[in-house]
Short mmCIF file of C-alpha atoms in Angstrom, two decimals:
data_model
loop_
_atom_site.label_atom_id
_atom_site.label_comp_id
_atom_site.label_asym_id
_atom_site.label_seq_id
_atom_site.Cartn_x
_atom_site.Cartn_y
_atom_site.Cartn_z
CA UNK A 10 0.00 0.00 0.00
CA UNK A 11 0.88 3.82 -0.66
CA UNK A 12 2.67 5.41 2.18
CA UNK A 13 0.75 9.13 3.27
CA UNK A 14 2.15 11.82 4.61
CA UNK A 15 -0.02 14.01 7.41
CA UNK A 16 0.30 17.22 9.34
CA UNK A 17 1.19 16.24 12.90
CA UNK A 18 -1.16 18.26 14.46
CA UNK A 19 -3.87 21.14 13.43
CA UNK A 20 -6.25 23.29 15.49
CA UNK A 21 -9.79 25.01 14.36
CA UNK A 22 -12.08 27.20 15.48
CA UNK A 23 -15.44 26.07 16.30
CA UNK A 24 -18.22 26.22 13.67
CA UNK A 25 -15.24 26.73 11.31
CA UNK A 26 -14.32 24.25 8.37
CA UNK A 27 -11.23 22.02 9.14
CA UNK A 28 -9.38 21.19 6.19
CA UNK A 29 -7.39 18.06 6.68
CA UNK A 30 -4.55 17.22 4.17
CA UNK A 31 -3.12 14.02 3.62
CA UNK A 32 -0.06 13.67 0.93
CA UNK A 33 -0.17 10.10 -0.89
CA UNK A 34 2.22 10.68 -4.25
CA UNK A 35 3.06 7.32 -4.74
CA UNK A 36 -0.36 6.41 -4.97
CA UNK A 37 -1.58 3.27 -7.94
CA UNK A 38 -4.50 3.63 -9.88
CA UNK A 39 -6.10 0.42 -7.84
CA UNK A 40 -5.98 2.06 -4.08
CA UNK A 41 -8.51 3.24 -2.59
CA UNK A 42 -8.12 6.85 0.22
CA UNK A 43 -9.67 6.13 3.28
CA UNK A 44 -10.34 8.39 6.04
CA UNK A 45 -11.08 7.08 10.31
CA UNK A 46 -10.80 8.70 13.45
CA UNK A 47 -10.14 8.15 16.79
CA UNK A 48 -11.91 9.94 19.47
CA UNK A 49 -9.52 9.38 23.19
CA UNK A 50 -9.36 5.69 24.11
CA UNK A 51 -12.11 5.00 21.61
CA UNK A 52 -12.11 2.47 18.73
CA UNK A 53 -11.27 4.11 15.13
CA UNK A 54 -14.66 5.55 13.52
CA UNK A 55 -15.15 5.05 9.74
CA UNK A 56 -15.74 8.61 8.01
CA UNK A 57 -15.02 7.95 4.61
CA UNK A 58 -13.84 6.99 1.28
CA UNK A 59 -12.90 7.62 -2.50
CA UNK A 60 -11.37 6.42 -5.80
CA UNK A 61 -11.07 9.11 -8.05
CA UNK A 62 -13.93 11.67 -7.57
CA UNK A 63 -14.69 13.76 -4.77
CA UNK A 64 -17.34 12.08 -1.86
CA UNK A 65 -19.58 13.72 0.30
CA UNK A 66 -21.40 12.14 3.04
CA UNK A 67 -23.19 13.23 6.32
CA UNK A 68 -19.89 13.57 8.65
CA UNK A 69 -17.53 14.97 6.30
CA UNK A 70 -16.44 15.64 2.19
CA UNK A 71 -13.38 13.96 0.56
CA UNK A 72 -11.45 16.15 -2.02
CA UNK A 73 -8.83 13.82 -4.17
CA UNK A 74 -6.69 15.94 -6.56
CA UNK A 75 -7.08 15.51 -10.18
CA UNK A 76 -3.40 13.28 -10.31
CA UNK A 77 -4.92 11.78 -6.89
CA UNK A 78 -1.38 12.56 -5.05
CA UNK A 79 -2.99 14.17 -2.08
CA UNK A 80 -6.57 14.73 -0.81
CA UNK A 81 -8.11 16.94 1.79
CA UNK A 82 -10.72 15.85 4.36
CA UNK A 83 -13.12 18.67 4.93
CA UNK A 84 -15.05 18.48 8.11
CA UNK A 85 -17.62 21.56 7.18
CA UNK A 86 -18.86 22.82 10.72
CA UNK A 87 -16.11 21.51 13.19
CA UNK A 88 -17.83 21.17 17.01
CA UNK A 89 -15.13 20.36 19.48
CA UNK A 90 -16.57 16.62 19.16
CA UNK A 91 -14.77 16.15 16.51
CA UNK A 92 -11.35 16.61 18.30
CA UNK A 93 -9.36 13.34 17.72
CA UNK A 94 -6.88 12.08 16.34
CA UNK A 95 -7.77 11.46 12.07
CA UNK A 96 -5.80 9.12 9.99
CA UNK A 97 -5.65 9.04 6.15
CA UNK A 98 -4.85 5.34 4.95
CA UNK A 99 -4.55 4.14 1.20
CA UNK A 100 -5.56 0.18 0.37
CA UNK A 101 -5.72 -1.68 -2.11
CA UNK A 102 -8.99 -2.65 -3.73
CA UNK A 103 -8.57 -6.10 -4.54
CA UNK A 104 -7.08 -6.94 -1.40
CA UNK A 105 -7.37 -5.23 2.12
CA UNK A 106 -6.67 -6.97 5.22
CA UNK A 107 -5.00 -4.81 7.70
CA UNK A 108 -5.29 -0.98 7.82
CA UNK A 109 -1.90 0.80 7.99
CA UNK A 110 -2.48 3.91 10.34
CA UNK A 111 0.14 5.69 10.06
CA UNK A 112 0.95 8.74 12.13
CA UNK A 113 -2.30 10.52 11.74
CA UNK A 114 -3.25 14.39 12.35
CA UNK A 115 -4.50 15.57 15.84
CA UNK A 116 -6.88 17.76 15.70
CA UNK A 117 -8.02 19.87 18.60
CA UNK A 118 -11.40 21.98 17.70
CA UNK A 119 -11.07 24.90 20.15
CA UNK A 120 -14.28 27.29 21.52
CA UNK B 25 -26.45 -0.56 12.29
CA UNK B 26 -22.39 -0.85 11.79
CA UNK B 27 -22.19 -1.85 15.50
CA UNK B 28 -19.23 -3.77 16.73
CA UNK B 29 -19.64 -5.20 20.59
CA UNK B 30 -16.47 -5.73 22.48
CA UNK B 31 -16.58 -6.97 26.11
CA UNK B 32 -15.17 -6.51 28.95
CA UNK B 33 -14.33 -2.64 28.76
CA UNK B 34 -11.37 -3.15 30.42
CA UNK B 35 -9.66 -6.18 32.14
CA UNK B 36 -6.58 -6.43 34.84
CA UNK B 37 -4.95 -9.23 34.85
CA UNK B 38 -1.32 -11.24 36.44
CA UNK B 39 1.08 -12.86 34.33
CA UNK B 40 -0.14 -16.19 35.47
CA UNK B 41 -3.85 -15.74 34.46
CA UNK B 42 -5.98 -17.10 31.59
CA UNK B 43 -8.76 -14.18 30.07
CA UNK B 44 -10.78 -14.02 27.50
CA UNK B 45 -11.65 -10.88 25.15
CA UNK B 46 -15.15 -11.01 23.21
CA UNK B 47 -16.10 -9.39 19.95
CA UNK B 48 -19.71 -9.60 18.35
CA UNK B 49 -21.37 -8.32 15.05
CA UNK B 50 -24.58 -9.07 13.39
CA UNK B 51 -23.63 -7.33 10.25
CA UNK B 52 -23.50 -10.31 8.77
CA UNK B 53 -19.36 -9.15 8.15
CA UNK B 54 -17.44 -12.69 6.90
CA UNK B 55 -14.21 -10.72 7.78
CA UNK B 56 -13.20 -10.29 11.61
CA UNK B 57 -9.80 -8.63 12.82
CA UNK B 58 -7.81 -8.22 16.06
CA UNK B 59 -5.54 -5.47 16.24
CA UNK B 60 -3.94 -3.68 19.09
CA UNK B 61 -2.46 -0.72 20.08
CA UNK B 62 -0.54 0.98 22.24
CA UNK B 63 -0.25 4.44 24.12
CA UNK B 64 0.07 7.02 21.44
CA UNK B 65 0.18 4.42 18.84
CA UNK B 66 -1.50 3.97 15.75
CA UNK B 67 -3.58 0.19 15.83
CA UNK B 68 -1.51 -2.40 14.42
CA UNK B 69 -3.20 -5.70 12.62
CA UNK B 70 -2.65 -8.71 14.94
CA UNK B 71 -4.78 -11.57 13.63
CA UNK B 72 -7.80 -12.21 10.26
CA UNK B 73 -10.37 -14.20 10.18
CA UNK B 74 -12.33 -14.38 6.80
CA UNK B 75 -15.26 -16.85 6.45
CA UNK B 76 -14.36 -17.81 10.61
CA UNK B 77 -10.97 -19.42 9.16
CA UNK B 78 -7.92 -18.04 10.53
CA UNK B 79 -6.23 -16.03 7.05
CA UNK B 80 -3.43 -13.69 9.07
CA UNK B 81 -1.48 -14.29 12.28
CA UNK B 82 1.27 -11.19 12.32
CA UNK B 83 3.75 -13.06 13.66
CA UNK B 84 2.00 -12.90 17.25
CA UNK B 85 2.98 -14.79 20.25
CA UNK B 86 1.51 -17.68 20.97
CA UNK B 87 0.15 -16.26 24.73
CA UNK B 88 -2.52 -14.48 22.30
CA UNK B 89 -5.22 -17.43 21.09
CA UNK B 90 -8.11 -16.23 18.60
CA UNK B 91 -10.71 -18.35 17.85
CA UNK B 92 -13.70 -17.48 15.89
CA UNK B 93 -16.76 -20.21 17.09
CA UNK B 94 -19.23 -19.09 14.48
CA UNK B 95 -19.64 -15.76 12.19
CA UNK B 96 -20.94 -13.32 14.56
CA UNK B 97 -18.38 -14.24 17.26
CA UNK B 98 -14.49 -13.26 17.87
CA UNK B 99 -12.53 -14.39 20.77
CA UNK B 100 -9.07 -13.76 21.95
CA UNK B 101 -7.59 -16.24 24.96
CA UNK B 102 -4.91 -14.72 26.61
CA UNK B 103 -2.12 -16.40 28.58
CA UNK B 104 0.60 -15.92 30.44
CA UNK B 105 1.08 -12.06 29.09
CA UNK B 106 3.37 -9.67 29.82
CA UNK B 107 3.74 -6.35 31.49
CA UNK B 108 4.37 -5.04 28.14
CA UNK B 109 1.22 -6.67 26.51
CA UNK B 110 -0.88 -3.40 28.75
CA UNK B 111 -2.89 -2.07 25.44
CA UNK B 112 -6.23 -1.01 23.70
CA UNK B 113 -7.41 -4.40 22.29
CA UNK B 114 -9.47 -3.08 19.17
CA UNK B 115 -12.05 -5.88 17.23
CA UNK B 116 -13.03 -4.94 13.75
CA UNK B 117 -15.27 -6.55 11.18
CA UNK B 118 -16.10 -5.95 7.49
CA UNK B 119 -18.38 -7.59 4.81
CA UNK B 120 -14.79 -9.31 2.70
CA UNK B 121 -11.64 -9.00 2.57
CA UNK B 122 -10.94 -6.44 -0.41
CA UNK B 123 -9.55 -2.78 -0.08
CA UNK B 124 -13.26 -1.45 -0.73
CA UNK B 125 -14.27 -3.52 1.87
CA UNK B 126 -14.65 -1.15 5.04
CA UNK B 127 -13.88 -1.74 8.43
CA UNK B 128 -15.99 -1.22 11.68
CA UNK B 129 -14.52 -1.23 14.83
CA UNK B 130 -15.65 -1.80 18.55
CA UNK B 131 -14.90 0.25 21.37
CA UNK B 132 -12.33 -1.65 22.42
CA UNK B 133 -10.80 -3.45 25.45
CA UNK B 134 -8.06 -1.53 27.60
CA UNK B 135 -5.96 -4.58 29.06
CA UNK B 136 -3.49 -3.89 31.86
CA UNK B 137 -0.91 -7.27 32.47
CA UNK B 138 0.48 -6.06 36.24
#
């Protein structure tokens, strides 16, 4: 799988947009950009995914650059609930198994 | 529903003693995972199950045991652990195996080995 490349920590304003990057340039055309989070001592929650083409959903939008080297996880009204830690992870589609992690961005949503 | 059960919440144990972590879905998922992480850690993959057959063991010690009695069900037997085994025991389960394939996880089991 793709290695990615994350900010190591980001803060935003509440009721403010916070605009996650994650760097993947040695993406293939066959992996997939998945985005979880981790809330404190809580299992990793599924936000979401893409291919190619930008995804919207009701937690959070996915924007995937045209060469689909980096993408940006837009989280459209931050509420300081959504301070965790978020982790950008490339797979494989035809096979999956384990989810690399990697590093993953902190992100503290301030009042 | 994407729920993913884990019991207990958390679990002390000694060296000497034998536990047991549970995991449950009725997502009808074929695919069940164990991974585990440490303080300030990302998760790392420990063991697959995929169609309640054992497909990936990470290379981990045999004091961890999973067993997977029926689709909906994910044990791991712990043994003789060590101080150092003290982590977030996370269960996860998705429909397959394949990169599109997403994974749920449970809340987790926070295991301190004293």
């Amino acid at each position: 799988d793709a290695k990615t490349t994350q900010p190591t920590s980001m803060d935003c304003a509440e009721g403010r947009a916070a605009n996650l990057p994650c760097n993947h340039s040695t993406i293939s055309g066959n992996e997939y950009v998945y985005w979880y989070r981790q809330i404190h001592s809580q299992g990793p929650q599924y936000i979401i995914h893409g291919l190619k083409n930008n995804e919207t959903n009701e937690m959070a939008s996915l924007i995937i650059t045209e060469d689909r080297k980096s993408s940006t996880l837009i989280l459209p009204h931050a509420t300081l609930r959504d301070t965790a830690v978020y982790y950008c992870i490339v797979r494989v589609t035809d096979s999956g198994y384990a989810l690399n992690f990697g590093k993953g961005t902190s992100l503290l949503v301030t009042p | 529903d994407t729920e993913v059960t884990q019991t207990p919440k958390h679990l002390v144990m000694g060296m000497t003693n034998k536990k047991s972590l549970k995991c449950e879905q009725h997502m009808g998922h074929r695919a069940m995972y164990w991974y585990k992480q440490k303080a300030k850690k990302p998760p790392e993959l420990m063991f697959v199950y995929s169609y309640e057959k054992l497909s990936i063991n990470e290379s981990v010690p045999s004091r961890f045991s999973p067993e997977c009695p029926n689709s909906s069900l994910l044990n791991l037997h712990l043994h003789a652990l060590q101080p150092e085994d003290s982590a977030l025991y996370l269960c996860a389960s998705s429909q397959g195996y394949r990169g599109t394939d997403t994974q749920y996880f449970g809340p987790g089991t926070r295991l301190t080995v004293l």
